[in-house]
Coordinates of C-alpha atoms and ligand atoms in Angstrom, one line a residue:
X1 CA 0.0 0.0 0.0
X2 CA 1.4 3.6 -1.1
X3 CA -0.1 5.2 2.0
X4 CA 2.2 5.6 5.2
X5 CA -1.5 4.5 7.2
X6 CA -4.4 3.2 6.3
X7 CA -7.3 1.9 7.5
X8 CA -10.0 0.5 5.8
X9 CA -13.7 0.0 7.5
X10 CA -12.8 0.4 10.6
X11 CA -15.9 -0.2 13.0
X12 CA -15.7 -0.3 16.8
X13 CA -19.4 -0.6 19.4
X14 CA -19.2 0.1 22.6
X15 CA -22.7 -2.3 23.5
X16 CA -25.1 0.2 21.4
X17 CA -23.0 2.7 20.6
X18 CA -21.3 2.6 17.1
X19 CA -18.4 4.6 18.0
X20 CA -17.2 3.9 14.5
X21 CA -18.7 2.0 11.7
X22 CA -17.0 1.3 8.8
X23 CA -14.3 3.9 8.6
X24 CA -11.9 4.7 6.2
X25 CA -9.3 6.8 6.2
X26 CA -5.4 7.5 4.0
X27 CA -2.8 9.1 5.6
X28 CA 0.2 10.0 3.1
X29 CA 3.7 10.3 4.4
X30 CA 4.9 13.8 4.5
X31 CA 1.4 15.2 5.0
X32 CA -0.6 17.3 7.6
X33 CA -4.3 15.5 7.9
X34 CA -6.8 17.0 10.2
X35 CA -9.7 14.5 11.6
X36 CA -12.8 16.9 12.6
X37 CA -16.1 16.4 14.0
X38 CA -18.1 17.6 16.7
X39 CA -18.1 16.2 20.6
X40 CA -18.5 12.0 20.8
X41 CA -18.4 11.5 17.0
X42 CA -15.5 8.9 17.4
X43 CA -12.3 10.6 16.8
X44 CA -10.9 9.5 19.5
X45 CA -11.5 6.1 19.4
X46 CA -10.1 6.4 15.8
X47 CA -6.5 7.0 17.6
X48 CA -7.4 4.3 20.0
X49 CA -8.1 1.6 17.2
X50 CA -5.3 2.7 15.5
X51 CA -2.7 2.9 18.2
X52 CA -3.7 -0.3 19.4
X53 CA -5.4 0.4 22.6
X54 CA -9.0 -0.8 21.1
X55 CA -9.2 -3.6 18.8
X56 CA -11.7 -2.7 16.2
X57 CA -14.4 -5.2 15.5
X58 CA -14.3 -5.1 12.1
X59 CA -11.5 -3.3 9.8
X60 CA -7.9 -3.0 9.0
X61 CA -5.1 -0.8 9.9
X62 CA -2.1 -0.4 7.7
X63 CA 0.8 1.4 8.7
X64 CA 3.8 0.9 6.3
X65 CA 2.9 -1.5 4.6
X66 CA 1.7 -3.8 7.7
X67 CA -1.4 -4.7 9.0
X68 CA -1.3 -3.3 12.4
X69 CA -4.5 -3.7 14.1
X70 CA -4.1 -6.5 16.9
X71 CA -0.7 -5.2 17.8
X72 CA -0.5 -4.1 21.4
X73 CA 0.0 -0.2 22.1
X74 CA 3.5 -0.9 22.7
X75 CA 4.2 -2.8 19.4
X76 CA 2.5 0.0 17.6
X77 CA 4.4 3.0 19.3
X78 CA 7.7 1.1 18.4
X79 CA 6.7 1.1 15.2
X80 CA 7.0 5.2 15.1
X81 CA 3.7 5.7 15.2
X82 CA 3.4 8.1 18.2
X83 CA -0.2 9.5 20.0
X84 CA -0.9 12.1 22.4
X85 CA -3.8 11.9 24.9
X86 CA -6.4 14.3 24.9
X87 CA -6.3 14.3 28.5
X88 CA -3.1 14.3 28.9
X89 CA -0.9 11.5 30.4
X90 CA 1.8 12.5 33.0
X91 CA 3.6 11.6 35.7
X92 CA 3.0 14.7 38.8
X93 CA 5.8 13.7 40.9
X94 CA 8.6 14.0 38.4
X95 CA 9.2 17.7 36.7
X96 CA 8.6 19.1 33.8
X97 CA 12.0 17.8 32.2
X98 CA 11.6 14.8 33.4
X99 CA 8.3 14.1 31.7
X100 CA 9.4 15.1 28.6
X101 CA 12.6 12.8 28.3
X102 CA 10.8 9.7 30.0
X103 CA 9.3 8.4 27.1
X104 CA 11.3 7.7 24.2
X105 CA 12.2 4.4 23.1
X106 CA 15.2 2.5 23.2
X107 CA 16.8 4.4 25.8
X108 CA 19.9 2.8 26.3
X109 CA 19.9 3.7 30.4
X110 CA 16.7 1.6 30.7
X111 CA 18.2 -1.9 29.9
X112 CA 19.9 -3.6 33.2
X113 CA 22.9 -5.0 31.8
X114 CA 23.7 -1.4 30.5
X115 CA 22.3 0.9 33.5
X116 CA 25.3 0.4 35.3
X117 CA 27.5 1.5 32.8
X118 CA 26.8 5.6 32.9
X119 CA 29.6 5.9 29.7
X120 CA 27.1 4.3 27.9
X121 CA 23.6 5.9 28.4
X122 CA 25.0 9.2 29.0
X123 CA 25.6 10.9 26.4
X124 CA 21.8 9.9 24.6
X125 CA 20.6 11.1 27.7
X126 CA 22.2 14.7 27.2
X127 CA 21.5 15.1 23.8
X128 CA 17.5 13.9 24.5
X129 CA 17.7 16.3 27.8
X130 CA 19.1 19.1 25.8
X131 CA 16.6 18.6 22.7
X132 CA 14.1 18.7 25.6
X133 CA 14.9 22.0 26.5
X134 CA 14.9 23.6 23.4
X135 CA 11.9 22.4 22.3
X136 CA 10.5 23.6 26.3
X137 CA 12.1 26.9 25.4
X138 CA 10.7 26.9 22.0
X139 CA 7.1 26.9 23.6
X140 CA 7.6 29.2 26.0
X141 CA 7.9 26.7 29.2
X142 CA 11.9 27.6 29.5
X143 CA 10.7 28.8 33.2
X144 CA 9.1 25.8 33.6
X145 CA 12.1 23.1 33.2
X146 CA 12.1 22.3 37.3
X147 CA 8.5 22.9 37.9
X148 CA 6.9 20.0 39.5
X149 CA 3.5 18.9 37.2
X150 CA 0.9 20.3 39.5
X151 CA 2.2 24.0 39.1
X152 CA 1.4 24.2 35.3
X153 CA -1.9 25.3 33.4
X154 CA -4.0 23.7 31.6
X155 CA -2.4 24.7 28.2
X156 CA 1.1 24.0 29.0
X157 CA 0.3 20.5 30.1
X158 CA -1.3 20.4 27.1
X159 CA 1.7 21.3 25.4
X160 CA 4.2 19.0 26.8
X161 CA 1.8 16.1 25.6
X162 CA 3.0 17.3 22.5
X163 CA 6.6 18.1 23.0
X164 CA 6.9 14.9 24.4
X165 CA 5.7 12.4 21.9
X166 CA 7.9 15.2 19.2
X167 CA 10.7 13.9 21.5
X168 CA 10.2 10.1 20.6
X169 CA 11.4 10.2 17.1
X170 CA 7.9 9.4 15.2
X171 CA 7.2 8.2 11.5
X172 CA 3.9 9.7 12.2
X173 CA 2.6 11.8 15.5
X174 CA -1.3 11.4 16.0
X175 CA -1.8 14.7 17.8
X176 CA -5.3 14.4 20.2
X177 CA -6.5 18.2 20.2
X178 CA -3.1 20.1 20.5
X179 CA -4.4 23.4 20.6
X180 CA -7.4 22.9 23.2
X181 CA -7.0 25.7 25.8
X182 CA -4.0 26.4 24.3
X183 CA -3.8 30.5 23.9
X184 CA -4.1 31.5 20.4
X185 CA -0.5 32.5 19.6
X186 CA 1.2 29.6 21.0
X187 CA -1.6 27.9 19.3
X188 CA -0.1 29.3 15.8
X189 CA 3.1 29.0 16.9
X190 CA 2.8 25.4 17.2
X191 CA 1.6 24.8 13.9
X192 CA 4.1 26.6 12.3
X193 CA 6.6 24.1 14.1
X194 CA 4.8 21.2 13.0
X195 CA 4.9 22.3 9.2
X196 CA 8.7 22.6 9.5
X197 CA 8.8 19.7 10.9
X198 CA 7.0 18.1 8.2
X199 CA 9.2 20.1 5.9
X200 CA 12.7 19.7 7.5
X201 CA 12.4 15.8 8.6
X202 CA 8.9 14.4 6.1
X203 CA 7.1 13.9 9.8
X204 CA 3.6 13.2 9.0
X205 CA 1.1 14.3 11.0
X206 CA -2.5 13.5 12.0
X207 CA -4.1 15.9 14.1
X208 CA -8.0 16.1 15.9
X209 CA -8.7 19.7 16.4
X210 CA -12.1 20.9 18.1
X211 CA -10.5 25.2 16.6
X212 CA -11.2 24.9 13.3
X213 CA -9.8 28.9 13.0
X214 CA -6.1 27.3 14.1
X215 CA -6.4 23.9 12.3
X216 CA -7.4 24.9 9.0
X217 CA -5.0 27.0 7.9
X218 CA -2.1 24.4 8.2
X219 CA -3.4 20.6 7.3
X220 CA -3.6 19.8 3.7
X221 CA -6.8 17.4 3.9
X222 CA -9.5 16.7 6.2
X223 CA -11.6 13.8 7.3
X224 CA -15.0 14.9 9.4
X225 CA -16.6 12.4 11.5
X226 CA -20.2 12.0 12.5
X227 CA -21.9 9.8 14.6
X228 CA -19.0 7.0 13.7
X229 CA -19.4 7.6 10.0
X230 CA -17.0 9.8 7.9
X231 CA -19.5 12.7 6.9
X232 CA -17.2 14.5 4.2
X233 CA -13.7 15.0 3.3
X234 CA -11.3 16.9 1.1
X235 CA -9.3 20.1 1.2
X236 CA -9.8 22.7 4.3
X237 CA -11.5 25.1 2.3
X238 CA -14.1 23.0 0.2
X239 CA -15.0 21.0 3.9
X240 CA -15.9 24.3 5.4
X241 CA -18.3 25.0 3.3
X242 CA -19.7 21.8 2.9
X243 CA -23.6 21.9 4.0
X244 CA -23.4 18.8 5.4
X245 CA -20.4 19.7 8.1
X246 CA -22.4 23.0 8.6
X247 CA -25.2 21.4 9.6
X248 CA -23.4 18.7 11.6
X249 CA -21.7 21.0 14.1
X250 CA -24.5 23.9 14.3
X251 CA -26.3 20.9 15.3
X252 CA -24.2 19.9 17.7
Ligands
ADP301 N1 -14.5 3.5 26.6 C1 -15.8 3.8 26.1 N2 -16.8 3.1 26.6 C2 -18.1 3.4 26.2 N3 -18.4 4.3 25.2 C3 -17.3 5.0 24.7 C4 -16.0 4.8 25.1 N4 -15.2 5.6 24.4 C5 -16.0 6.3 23.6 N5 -17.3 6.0 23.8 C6 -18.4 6.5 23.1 O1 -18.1 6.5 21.7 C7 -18.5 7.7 21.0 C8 -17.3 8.3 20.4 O2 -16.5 8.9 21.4 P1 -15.1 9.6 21.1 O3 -14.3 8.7 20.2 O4 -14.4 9.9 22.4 O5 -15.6 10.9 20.4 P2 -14.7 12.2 20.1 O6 -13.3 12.0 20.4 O7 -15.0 12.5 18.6 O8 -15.4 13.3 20.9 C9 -19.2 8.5 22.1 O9 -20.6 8.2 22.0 C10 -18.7 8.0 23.4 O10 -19.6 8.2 24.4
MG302 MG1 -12.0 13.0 21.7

């Protein structure tokens, strides 16, 4: 398959509810997708199925050319194919640099025969440290580095969600509302990054976004989800003004 991920009639219940059914989506490597839809319309559980946390009950996933679904969350993320959590999942007895540099894989210091052995883990844990602190800086959290997690906002929490799945060298990052409560400019600001990212290293990115005004003006293509199903798709500005998304999100 040409596409970096796939999947292919995805359908997932929970009892009645159809969270999705029969889903289909194409993520090309190198691009910026946005997946809309208003509240409870299975976005979501879209990143769930596809990052392995829900098995779907009917459907594929493909991810570089390899049917993924059935792989545990683990299995997937070693893949590099990276989430975030919409509500955020950190740990609020370490700091703020410490959150950000726990994740990524293959960290040399975390196997026992080579823990002992400082020489050896040492220097990846620098460079990691030090690309955490630009990237901190970067967003505006520089203050922040040796701030425990209960002494941050809303918003920058939210940020370091993002800065730390950035951090675990992704193929693809699947970005769970990035910008909610967010403040506009750092909003933007984050966007911008992610296009150079996407233009300096080919990242691909798919991204859930309840602000249209911030999302729109930096994905290339857009999937909207209703009630499970996929509702419309295509460029930012054709989807805007389709009368069936309209209606969908003036309707709640
Ligand atoms: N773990 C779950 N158990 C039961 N129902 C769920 C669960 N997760 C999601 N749902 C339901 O599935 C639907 C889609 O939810 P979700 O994917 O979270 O929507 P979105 O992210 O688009 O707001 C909603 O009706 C929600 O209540
Ligand atoms: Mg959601």
């Amino acid at each position: 398959m040409p596409e970096l991920l796939e999947t292919v009639d995805v359908a997932k219940y929970f009892g009645g509810v159809r969270a999705l059914d029969g889903v289909s989506i194409k993520v090309k490597e190198g691009s910026v997708i946005g997946l809309i839809g208003p509240n409870g319309s299975g976005k979501t559980t879209l990143f769930n199925v596809i990052t392995g946390f829900y098995v779907p009950e009917r459907g594929e996933v493909w991810f570089n050319n390899e049917q993924i679904d059935g792989l545990n969350p683990n299995e997937v993320y070693l893949k590099g194919l990276v989430r975030t959590f919409q509500i955020p999942r950190l740990f609020p007895s370490l700091t703020v640099l410490e959150n950000v540099i726990i994740t990524p894989p293959y960290q040399i210091g975390e196997r026992v025969l080579d823990a002992p052995f400082k020489k050896r883990w040492e220097k990846q844990e620098i460079d990691l440290a030090k690309k955490a602190v630009e990237l901190l800086r970067r967003f505006g959290m520089g203050k922040y580095i040796k701030s425990k997690i209960s002494e941050l906002s809303a918003a920058h929490i939210k940020m370091l969600e993002t800065i730390r799945g950035l951090l675990a060298s992704p193929k693809i990052l699947l970005l769970d509302e990035p910008a909610a409560g967010v403040a506009y400019t750092t909003a933007k600001e984050l966007f911008e990054y992610i296009l150079r990212l996407r233009s300096e290293q080919g990242l691909t990115f798919l991204i859930i976004e309840h602000r249209l005004e911030v999302l729109m003006d930096y994905v290339d293509y857009v999937y909207v989800l209703h009630n499970g199903r996929l509702l419309s798709e295509g460029k930012p500005e054709e989807v805007v003004q389709d009368p069936k998304v309209i209606e969908a999100y003036l309707g709640g």
